[in-house]
PDB file of C-alpha atoms in Angstrom:
ATOM      1  CA  MET A   8      -6.041  23.388 -22.664  1.00 67.00           C
ATOM      2  CA  PRO A   9      -3.811  25.184 -20.115  1.00 77.00           C
ATOM      3  CA  ALA A  10      -0.322  23.986 -19.280  1.00 84.00           C
ATOM      4  CA  LEU A  11      -0.097  21.391 -16.541  1.00 90.00           C
ATOM      5  CA  THR A  12       0.310  22.953 -13.099  1.00 90.00           C
ATOM      6  CA  LEU A  13       1.591  21.056 -10.075  1.00 93.00           C
ATOM      7  CA  ARG A  14       0.093  21.700  -6.654  1.00 95.00           C
ATOM      8  CA  PRO A  15       0.841  20.427  -3.170  1.00 97.00           C
ATOM      9  CA  GLY A  16      -1.661  17.864  -1.905  1.00 97.00           C
ATOM     10  CA  GLU A  17      -2.227  16.223  -5.311  1.00 97.00           C
ATOM     11  CA  TRP A  18      -1.365  12.881  -6.858  1.00 98.00           C
ATOM     12  CA  ILE A  19       0.387  12.984 -10.242  1.00 97.00           C
ATOM     13  CA  GLY A  20       1.467  10.454 -12.824  1.00 97.00           C
ATOM     14  CA  TRP A  21       5.273  10.163 -12.707  1.00 96.00           C
ATOM     15  CA  GLN A  22       7.691   8.159 -14.832  1.00 95.00           C
ATOM     16  CA  ASP A  23      11.436   7.973 -14.352  1.00 93.00           C
ATOM     17  CA  ILE A  24      13.393   6.861 -17.454  1.00 92.00           C
ATOM     18  CA  PRO A  25      15.330   4.723 -16.705  1.00 88.00           C
ATOM     19  CA  GLY A  26      13.203   3.420 -13.839  1.00 84.00           C
ATOM     20  CA  ARG A  27      14.407   3.446 -10.251  1.00 84.00           C
ATOM     21  CA  HIS A  28      13.482  -0.122  -9.328  1.00 85.00           C
ATOM     22  CA  ALA A  29      13.360  -2.871 -11.960  1.00 81.00           C
ATOM     23  CA  GLY A  30       9.966  -4.573 -12.138  1.00 81.00           C
ATOM     24  CA  TRP A  31       8.179  -1.918 -10.082  1.00 88.00           C
ATOM     25  CA  PRO A  32       5.494   0.522 -11.233  1.00 88.00           C
ATOM     26  CA  PRO A  33       6.982   3.985 -11.982  1.00 87.00           C
ATOM     27  CA  GLY A  34       4.596   6.004  -9.855  1.00 86.00           C
ATOM     28  CA  PRO A  35       2.401   7.785  -9.055  1.00 95.00           C
ATOM     29  CA  VAL A  36       3.778  10.255  -6.518  1.00 97.00           C
ATOM     30  CA  PHE A  37       2.019  12.528  -4.033  1.00 98.00           C
ATOM     31  CA  VAL A  38       3.241  16.137  -4.021  1.00 98.00           C
ATOM     32  CA  THR A  39       3.749  17.501  -0.511  1.00 98.00           C
ATOM     33  CA  ALA A  40       5.540  20.747  -1.373  1.00 97.00           C
ATOM     34  CA  LEU A  41       7.162  22.514  -4.315  1.00 94.00           C
ATOM     35  CA  ALA A  42       9.161  25.658  -4.910  1.00 92.00           C
ATOM     36  CA  PRO A  43      10.535  27.136  -8.180  1.00 85.00           C
ATOM     37  CA  LEU A  44      14.129  28.329  -7.828  1.00 76.00           C
ATOM     38  CA  ARG A  45      14.737  31.953  -8.838  1.00 71.00           C
ATOM     39  CA  SER A  46      17.696  31.101 -11.008  1.00 66.00           C
ATOM     40  CA  GLY A  47      16.190  31.616 -14.438  1.00 66.00           C
ATOM     41  CA  ARG A  48      17.108  28.018 -15.268  1.00 79.00           C
ATOM     42  CA  ARG A  49      13.597  26.517 -14.941  1.00 88.00           C
ATOM     43  CA  LEU A  50      14.539  24.541 -11.833  1.00 92.00           C
ATOM     44  CA  LEU A  51      11.835  23.221  -9.520  1.00 92.00           C
ATOM     45  CA  ASP A  52      12.310  21.671  -6.097  1.00 94.00           C
ATOM     46  CA  LEU A  53       9.690  18.992  -5.461  1.00 95.00           C
ATOM     47  CA  HIS A  54       8.965  17.141  -2.252  1.00 97.00           C
ATOM     48  CA  VAL A  55       6.967  13.965  -2.837  1.00 97.00           C
ATOM     49  CA  ILE A  56       5.889  10.661  -1.327  1.00 98.00           C
ATOM     50  CA  ARG A  57       6.849   7.638  -3.410  1.00 96.00           C
ATOM     51  CA  PRO A  58       4.627   4.703  -2.451  1.00 95.00           C
ATOM     52  CA  PHE A  59       5.933   2.233  -5.034  1.00 92.00           C
ATOM     53  CA  ARG A  60       9.383   1.065  -3.946  1.00 91.00           C
ATOM     54  CA  PRO A  61      10.822  -2.022  -2.249  1.00 93.00           C
ATOM     55  CA  VAL A  62       9.798  -2.574   1.405  1.00 94.00           C
ATOM     56  CA  VAL A  63       8.127   0.753   2.282  1.00 93.00           C
ATOM     57  CA  ALA A  64       7.104   4.117   0.877  1.00 95.00           C
ATOM     58  CA  ILE A  65       9.437   7.062   1.367  1.00 96.00           C
ATOM     59  CA  ARG A  66       9.542  10.829   1.282  1.00 97.00           C
ATOM     60  CA  ASP A  67      11.793  12.113  -1.462  1.00 95.00           C
ATOM     61  CA  SER A  68      13.155  15.476  -2.607  1.00 94.00           C
ATOM     62  CA  VAL A  69      13.740  16.049  -6.316  1.00 93.00           C
ATOM     63  CA  ARG A  70      15.322  18.978  -8.130  1.00 93.00           C
ATOM     64  CA  LEU A  71      13.650  18.936 -11.533  1.00 94.00           C
ATOM     65  CA  GLN A  72      15.120  20.689 -14.562  1.00 93.00           C
ATOM     66  CA  VAL A  73      11.974  21.548 -16.546  1.00 93.00           C
ATOM     67  CA  MET A  74      12.558  20.950 -20.250  1.00 94.00           C
ATOM     68  CA  GLN A  75       9.011  21.272 -21.547  1.00 93.00           C
ATOM     69  CA  ARG A  76       5.681  22.272 -20.020  1.00 91.00           C
ATOM     70  CA  GLY A  77       2.488  22.018 -21.955  1.00 91.00           C
ATOM     71  CA  PRO A  78      -1.126  20.876 -21.793  1.00 90.00           C
ATOM     72  CA  GLY A  79      -1.260  17.740 -19.658  1.00 92.00           C
ATOM     73  CA  LEU A  80       2.509  17.236 -19.649  1.00 94.00           C
ATOM     74  CA  ILE A  81       5.721  18.271 -17.977  1.00 95.00           C
ATOM     75  CA  LEU A  82       9.052  16.873 -19.203  1.00 96.00           C
ATOM     76  CA  GLY A  83      12.124  17.301 -17.081  1.00 96.00           C
ATOM     77  CA  SER A  84      15.357  15.725 -15.944  1.00 95.00           C
ATOM     78  CA  THR A  85      16.910  14.882 -12.596  1.00 93.00           C
ATOM     79  CA  THR A  86      20.249  13.663 -11.312  1.00 90.00           C
ATOM     80  CA  ASP A  87      20.278  11.531  -8.154  1.00 83.00           C
ATOM     81  CA  GLU A  88      22.975  11.302  -5.474  1.00 80.00           C
ATOM     82  CA  ALA A  89      24.692   8.514  -7.365  1.00 82.00           C
ATOM     83  CA  GLY A  90      24.957  10.717 -10.448  1.00 84.00           C
ATOM     84  CA  THR A  91      22.319   8.855 -12.465  1.00 87.00           C
ATOM     85  CA  GLU A  92      20.458  11.133 -14.863  1.00 93.00           C
ATOM     86  CA  ARG A  93      16.832  10.424 -15.564  1.00 94.00           C
ATOM     87  CA  LEU A  94      14.138  11.781 -17.822  1.00 95.00           C
ATOM     88  CA  VAL A  95      10.973  12.532 -15.879  1.00 96.00           C
ATOM     89  CA  VAL A  96       7.516  12.459 -17.506  1.00 97.00           C
ATOM     90  CA  ILE A  97       4.774  14.067 -15.402  1.00 97.00           C
ATOM     91  CA  THR A  98       1.089  13.856 -16.400  1.00 96.00           C
ATOM     92  CA  PRO A  99      -2.279  14.155 -14.668  1.00 96.00           C
ATOM     93  CA  LEU A 100      -3.145  11.003 -12.751  1.00 96.00           C
ATOM     94  CA  THR A 101      -6.062   9.101 -14.290  1.00 96.00           C
ATOM     95  CA  PHE A 102      -7.301   5.570 -13.773  1.00 94.00           C
ATOM     96  CA  ASP A 103      -6.175   4.803 -17.322  1.00 95.00           C
ATOM     97  CA  TRP A 104      -2.661   5.865 -16.209  1.00 96.00           C
ATOM     98  CA  PHE A 105      -2.858   3.268 -13.438  1.00 95.00           C
ATOM     99  CA  ARG A 106      -4.029   0.586 -15.905  1.00 94.00           C
ATOM    100  CA  GLU A 107      -1.205   1.372 -18.297  1.00 95.00           C
ATOM    101  CA  HIS A 108       1.632   1.600 -15.820  1.00 94.00           C
ATOM    102  CA  CYS A 109       0.438  -0.477 -12.820  1.00 92.00           C
ATOM    103  CA  SER A 110      -1.547  -3.262 -14.450  1.00 92.00           C
ATOM    104  CA  LEU A 111      -0.391  -5.784 -11.864  1.00 89.00           C
ATOM    105  CA  LEU A 112      -2.179  -3.684  -9.241  1.00 92.00           C
ATOM    106  CA  THR A 113      -5.322  -2.832 -11.210  1.00 93.00           C
ATOM    107  CA  ASP A 114      -5.739  -6.483 -12.241  1.00 93.00           C
ATOM    108  CA  ARG A 115      -5.577  -7.624  -8.613  1.00 93.00           C
ATOM    109  CA  PHE A 116      -7.495  -4.724  -7.130  1.00 92.00           C
ATOM    110  CA  PRO A 117     -10.034  -3.597  -9.740  1.00 91.00           C
ATOM    111  CA  PRO A 118     -12.387  -0.684  -8.939  1.00 87.00           C
ATOM    112  CA  SER A 119     -15.173  -3.147  -8.154  1.00 84.00           C
ATOM    113  CA  ARG A 120     -13.306  -4.063  -4.971  1.00 84.00           C
ATOM    114  CA  PHE A 121     -13.708  -0.562  -3.579  1.00 82.00           C
ATOM    115  CA  THR A 122     -17.003   0.902  -2.451  1.00 72.00           C
ATOM    116  CA  ALA A 123     -15.158   3.185  -0.028  1.00 61.00           C
ATOM    117  CA  ASP A 124     -11.660   4.601   0.220  1.00 61.00           C
ATOM    118  CA  GLU A 125      -9.167   3.974   3.053  1.00 61.00           C
ATOM    119  CA  ASP A 126     -11.026   6.445   5.277  1.00 58.00           C
ATOM    120  CA  GLY A 127     -14.461   4.972   4.563  1.00 59.00           C
ATOM    121  CA  ALA A 128     -15.528   7.776   2.226  1.00 63.00           C
ATOM    122  CA  PRO A 129     -17.838   6.478  -0.556  1.00 63.00           C
ATOM    123  CA  VAL A 130     -16.301   6.071  -4.001  1.00 67.00           C
ATOM    124  CA  THR A 131     -18.760   6.902  -6.761  1.00 69.00           C
ATOM    125  CA  THR A 132     -16.371   7.578  -9.668  1.00 79.00           C
ATOM    126  CA  MET A 133     -13.025   5.799  -9.929  1.00 87.00           C
ATOM    127  CA  THR A 134     -10.692   8.578 -11.005  1.00 93.00           C
ATOM    128  CA  GLY A 135      -6.928   8.230 -10.684  1.00 95.00           C
ATOM    129  CA  PRO A 136      -6.781  10.244  -7.426  1.00 94.00           C
ATOM    130  CA  ALA A 137      -9.755   8.279  -6.040  1.00 92.00           C
ATOM    131  CA  TYR A 138      -7.995   4.988  -6.798  1.00 93.00           C
ATOM    132  CA  ALA A 139      -4.829   6.316  -5.151  1.00 95.00           C
ATOM    133  CA  ARG A 140      -6.831   7.208  -2.028  1.00 92.00           C
ATOM    134  CA  CYS A 141      -8.335   3.692  -1.975  1.00 90.00           C
ATOM    135  CA  LEU A 142      -4.840   2.208  -2.083  1.00 92.00           C
ATOM    136  CA  PHE A 143      -2.849   4.652   0.037  1.00 94.00           C
ATOM    137  CA  GLY A 144      -5.298   6.711   2.098  1.00 91.00           C
ATOM    138  CA  ARG A 145      -5.772  10.460   2.339  1.00 91.00           C
ATOM    139  CA  GLU A 146      -3.249  11.321   5.039  1.00 94.00           C
ATOM    140  CA  GLU A 147       0.492  11.369   4.510  1.00 96.00           C
ATOM    141  CA  THR A 148       1.056   9.032   7.480  1.00 95.00           C
ATOM    142  CA  ALA A 149      -1.185   6.415   5.808  1.00 94.00           C
ATOM    143  CA  MET A 150       0.622   6.838   2.489  1.00 96.00           C
ATOM    144  CA  LEU A 151       3.925   6.195   4.221  1.00 96.00           C
ATOM    145  CA  ASP A 152       3.029   3.622   6.898  1.00 95.00           C
ATOM    146  CA  GLY A 153       0.034   1.789   5.477  1.00 95.00           C
ATOM    147  CA  VAL A 154      -2.633   0.451   7.834  1.00 95.00           C
ATOM    148  CA  THR A 155      -1.997   0.595  11.597  1.00 94.00           C
ATOM    149  CA  GLU A 156      -3.992  -0.656  14.569  1.00 94.00           C
ATOM    150  CA  GLU A 157      -5.362   2.864  14.960  1.00 91.00           C
ATOM    151  CA  SER A 158      -7.218   2.242  11.668  1.00 89.00           C
ATOM    152  CA  LEU A 159      -9.691   0.100  13.648  1.00 88.00           C
ATOM    153  CA  PRO A 160     -11.812   2.074  16.137  1.00 87.00           C
ATOM    154  CA  GLY A 161     -12.642   0.680  19.563  1.00 88.00           C
ATOM    155  CA  PRO A 162     -10.843  -1.613  21.992  1.00 90.00           C
ATOM    156  CA  LYS A 163      -7.919  -3.752  20.820  1.00 91.00           C
ATOM    157  CA  PRO A 164      -7.291  -6.361  23.540  1.00 93.00           C
ATOM    158  CA  PRO A 165      -4.008  -8.291  23.636  1.00 94.00           C
ATOM    159  CA  MET A 166      -3.694 -11.900  22.528  1.00 93.00           C
ATOM    160  CA  ALA A 167      -5.581 -14.311  24.801  1.00 91.00           C
ATOM    161  CA  ALA A 168      -3.540 -16.346  27.263  1.00 93.00           C
ATOM    162  CA  SER A 169      -4.802 -19.543  25.649  1.00 94.00           C
ATOM    163  CA  GLN A 170      -2.782 -19.911  22.436  1.00 95.00           C
ATOM    164  CA  ALA A 171      -1.544 -22.315  19.768  1.00 96.00           C
ATOM    165  CA  ARG A 172       1.591 -22.032  17.634  1.00 97.00           C
ATOM    166  CA  PHE A 173       2.374 -23.400  14.207  1.00 97.00           C
ATOM    167  CA  ARG A 174       4.696 -22.572  11.295  1.00 96.00           C
ATOM    168  CA  LEU A 175       3.856 -20.746   8.114  1.00 95.00           C
ATOM    169  CA  ASP A 176       7.438 -20.461   6.739  1.00 96.00           C
ATOM    170  CA  HIS A 177       6.876 -18.631   3.482  1.00 96.00           C
ATOM    171  CA  THR A 178       8.965 -15.914   1.797  1.00 97.00           C
ATOM    172  CA  TYR A 179       7.160 -13.603  -0.620  1.00 97.00           C
ATOM    173  CA  ASP A 180       8.459 -11.811  -3.696  1.00 95.00           C
ATOM    174  CA  PRO A 181       9.228  -8.074  -3.320  1.00 95.00           C
ATOM    175  CA  PHE A 182       5.986  -6.675  -4.687  1.00 94.00           C
ATOM    176  CA  ASP A 183       3.805  -9.100  -2.715  1.00 96.00           C
ATOM    177  CA  SER A 184       5.883  -8.331   0.364  1.00 97.00           C
ATOM    178  CA  TRP A 185       5.215  -4.624  -0.112  1.00 96.00           C
ATOM    179  CA  LEU A 186       1.472  -5.284  -0.397  1.00 96.00           C
ATOM    180  CA  ILE A 187       1.445  -7.485   2.710  1.00 97.00           C
ATOM    181  CA  TRP A 188       3.361  -4.940   4.793  1.00 97.00           C
ATOM    182  CA  ARG A 189       0.896  -2.137   3.925  1.00 96.00           C
ATOM    183  CA  GLY A 190      -1.951  -4.135   5.468  1.00 96.00           C
ATOM    184  CA  THR A 191      -5.704  -3.715   5.111  1.00 94.00           C
ATOM    185  CA  ALA A 192      -8.509  -2.228   7.184  1.00 91.00           C
ATOM    186  CA  PRO A 193     -12.276  -2.822   7.113  1.00 87.00           C
ATOM    187  CA  ARG A 194     -14.078  -0.433   4.777  1.00 77.00           C
ATOM    188  CA  ALA A 195     -17.574  -1.829   4.276  1.00 72.00           C
ATOM    189  CA  MET A 196     -19.817  -3.656   6.758  1.00 71.00           C
ATOM    190  CA  ARG A 197     -18.972  -6.971   5.103  1.00 76.00           C
ATOM    191  CA  ASP A 198     -15.265  -6.536   5.877  1.00 82.00           C
ATOM    192  CA  LYS A 199     -14.266  -8.474   8.991  1.00 91.00           C
ATOM    193  CA  TRP A 200     -10.481  -8.176   9.333  1.00 95.00           C
ATOM    194  CA  LEU A 201      -7.846  -5.606  10.135  1.00 95.00           C
ATOM    195  CA  ILE A 202      -4.353  -6.788   9.181  1.00 97.00           C
ATOM    196  CA  CYS A 203      -1.333  -4.632   9.927  1.00 97.00           C
ATOM    197  CA  ALA A 204       2.382  -4.821  10.734  1.00 97.00           C
ATOM    198  CA  ARG A 205       3.664  -3.979  14.214  1.00 95.00           C
ATOM    199  CA  ASP A 206       6.850  -4.801  16.159  1.00 94.00           C
ATOM    200  CA  GLY A 207       8.047  -7.473  13.727  1.00 96.00           C
ATOM    201  CA  HIS A 208       4.673  -9.217  13.438  1.00 98.00           C
ATOM    202  CA  LEU A 209       1.720  -9.240  11.095  1.00 98.00           C
ATOM    203  CA  LEU A 210      -1.386  -8.873  13.267  1.00 98.00           C
ATOM    204  CA  PHE A 211      -4.842 -10.127  12.363  1.00 98.00           C
ATOM    205  CA  ARG A 212      -7.684  -8.576  14.326  1.00 96.00           C
ATOM    206  CA  ARG A 213     -11.399  -9.190  13.991  1.00 94.00           C
ATOM    207  CA  ARG A 214     -13.491  -6.125  13.410  1.00 91.00           C
ATOM    208  CA  ALA A 215     -16.005  -7.315  15.980  1.00 87.00           C
ATOM    209  CA  GLY A 216     -14.495  -6.649  19.388  1.00 90.00           C
ATOM    210  CA  GLY A 217     -11.021  -5.949  17.988  1.00 92.00           C
ATOM    211  CA  HIS A 218      -9.837  -9.406  19.141  1.00 94.00           C
ATOM    212  CA  LEU A 219      -6.281 -10.370  18.130  1.00 96.00           C
ATOM    213  CA  ILE A 220      -6.687 -13.759  16.451  1.00 96.00           C
ATOM    214  CA  TYR A 221      -3.287 -14.268  14.784  1.00 97.00           C
ATOM    215  CA  ALA A 222       0.189 -12.789  15.227  1.00 98.00           C
ATOM    216  CA  VAL A 223       2.652 -13.869  12.545  1.00 98.00           C
ATOM    217  CA  GLU A 224       6.406 -13.368  12.877  1.00 98.00           C
ATOM    218  CA  ALA A 225       7.462 -11.153   9.950  1.00 98.00           C
ATOM    219  CA  THR A 226      11.106 -10.664   9.002  1.00 98.00           C
ATOM    220  CA  TRP A 227      12.574  -8.717   6.093  1.00 98.00           C
ATOM    221  CA  ARG A 228      15.224 -10.569   4.112  1.00 97.00           C
ATOM    222  CA  GLY A 229      16.407  -7.790   1.870  1.00 96.00           C
ATOM    223  CA  ASP A 230      13.282  -6.763  -0.065  1.00 96.00           C
ATOM    224  CA  ARG A 231      11.454 -10.041   0.621  1.00 98.00           C
ATOM    225  CA  LEU A 232       9.189 -10.633   3.600  1.00 98.00           C
ATOM    226  CA  HIS A 233       9.423 -13.947   5.425  1.00 98.00           C
ATOM    227  CA  LEU A 234       6.491 -15.078   7.564  1.00 98.00           C
ATOM    228  CA  GLY A 235       7.434 -17.627  10.221  1.00 98.00           C
ATOM    229  CA  THR A 236       5.708 -18.724  13.423  1.00 98.00           C
ATOM    230  CA  VAL A 237       1.980 -18.030  13.795  1.00 98.00           C
ATOM    231  CA  THR A 238       0.504 -17.534  17.256  1.00 97.00           C
ATOM    232  CA  ALA A 239      -3.246 -18.148  17.208  1.00 97.00           C
ATOM    233  CA  SER A 240      -5.852 -17.324  19.823  1.00 96.00           C
ATOM    234  CA  ARG A 241      -7.575 -20.264  21.495  1.00 95.00           C
ATOM    235  CA  ASP A 242     -10.020 -18.173  23.491  1.00 93.00           C
ATOM    236  CA  PRO A 243     -13.446 -19.548  22.554  1.00 90.00           C
ATOM    237  CA  ARG A 244     -15.046 -16.191  23.384  1.00 88.00           C
ATOM    238  CA  ALA A 245     -13.029 -14.577  20.595  1.00 88.00           C
ATOM    239  CA  TRP A 246     -12.441 -17.387  18.097  1.00 91.00           C
ATOM    240  CA  ALA A 247     -14.196 -20.726  17.812  1.00 87.00           C
ATOM    241  CA  VAL A 248     -11.597 -22.507  15.661  1.00 88.00           C
ATOM    242  CA  THR A 249      -9.285 -24.979  17.451  1.00 89.00           C
ATOM    243  CA  ASP A 250      -7.693 -26.747  14.475  1.00 92.00           C
ATOM    244  CA  ASP A 251      -4.142 -25.628  13.644  1.00 94.00           C
ATOM    245  CA  ARG A 252      -4.268 -26.838  10.040  1.00 94.00           C
ATOM    246  CA  HIS A 253      -7.469 -24.925   9.420  1.00 94.00           C
ATOM    247  CA  ASP A 254      -6.019 -21.769  11.013  1.00 95.00           C
ATOM    248  CA  ARG A 255      -2.891 -22.034   8.880  1.00 96.00           C
ATOM    249  CA  ASP A 256      -4.991 -22.383   5.733  1.00 94.00           C
ATOM    250  CA  LEU A 257      -7.079 -19.389   6.760  1.00 95.00           C
ATOM    251  CA  VAL A 258      -4.048 -17.183   7.380  1.00 96.00           C
ATOM    252  CA  VAL A 259      -2.714 -18.005   3.916  1.00 95.00           C
ATOM    253  CA  HIS A 260      -6.143 -17.389   2.382  1.00 94.00           C
ATOM    254  CA  LEU A 261      -6.558 -13.998   4.080  1.00 95.00           C
ATOM    255  CA  ILE A 262      -3.094 -12.908   2.919  1.00 96.00           C
ATOM    256  CA  ASN A 263      -3.845 -13.986  -0.639  1.00 95.00           C
ATOM    257  CA  LEU A 264      -7.334 -12.495  -0.782  1.00 94.00           C
ATOM    258  CA  LEU A 265      -7.078  -9.289   1.227  1.00 94.00           C
ATOM    259  CA  LEU A 266      -3.427  -8.288   0.959  1.00 96.00           C
ATOM    260  CA  ILE A 267      -2.040  -9.713  -2.302  1.00 95.00           C
ATOM    261  CA  GLY A 268      -5.323  -9.680  -4.210  1.00 93.00           C
ATOM    262  CA  VAL A 269      -5.159 -13.262  -5.487  1.00 88.00           C
ATOM    263  CA  PRO A 270      -8.420 -15.027  -4.535  1.00 73.00           C
ATOM    264  CA  GLU A 271      -8.257 -18.709  -3.722  1.00 67.00           C
ATOM    265  CA  SER A 272     -10.785 -21.203  -2.412  1.00 57.00           C
ATOM    266  CA  ALA A 273     -11.330 -20.464   1.256  1.00 56.00           C
ATOM    267  CA  PRO A 274     -11.206 -23.142   3.970  1.00 62.00           C
ATOM    268  CA  GLY A 275     -14.694 -24.092   5.073  1.00 53.00           C
ATOM    269  CA  ALA A 276     -14.470 -22.399   8.417  1.00 43.00           C
ATOM    270  CA  PRO A 277     -16.407 -19.824  10.340  1.00 39.00           C
ATOM    271  CA  ARG A 278     -15.488 -16.312   9.258  1.00 37.00           C
TER     272      ARG A 278
END
């Protein structure tokens, strides 16, 4: 087996020891660029996207001191701006790698949930890179920003003038907050909702017609997301529900099911 080679445009398994954020998965990372330094010291400059970190994904630059390179493995070390030294373990990204290092995610979002990736491309074999594309998309903007309103084709009308308001008032833990903020877009025909963050709100649009049904105030409190007032459409042409309690239950259900990946019994309402 040849020695592991890193290439731009690929996902790789990545572990920092010690980890960068307690309680968070170690990787993977997406390689955007790399350049070996001509110093004779086995130094490699890597430019990557780190999706797993509090609040949002980031671009990062790493100078890696390569200690060992062999079949399916690169060992190296880095020193960050604070002077913290870390051992880095780089391996090919497989779905088994996800299951070992990101079990919270694979338990909530098993391969059976995905018949298409973030761009609608069919998924026939759930490899590590295919699973990463399902979660983070193919384009760097999607990896960094998550779902946006542009992820839903067609018209996206503003909230109807006829509205109701009620309180959600819930603060989520850091990992759930990260999942919520990334949003979700329809993939298969059965999927009915686009949910994305914009201008301090979490927006819920119906796939049919692009109607904005809910806009939820979303505020970051450190690495925790607080959801406050919900504005709900009361335009009967877009949404037949007129009961605030039911709408509140449905918002919570959609967050749990589609964003956090924790199914609960759904309110008996039209979907």
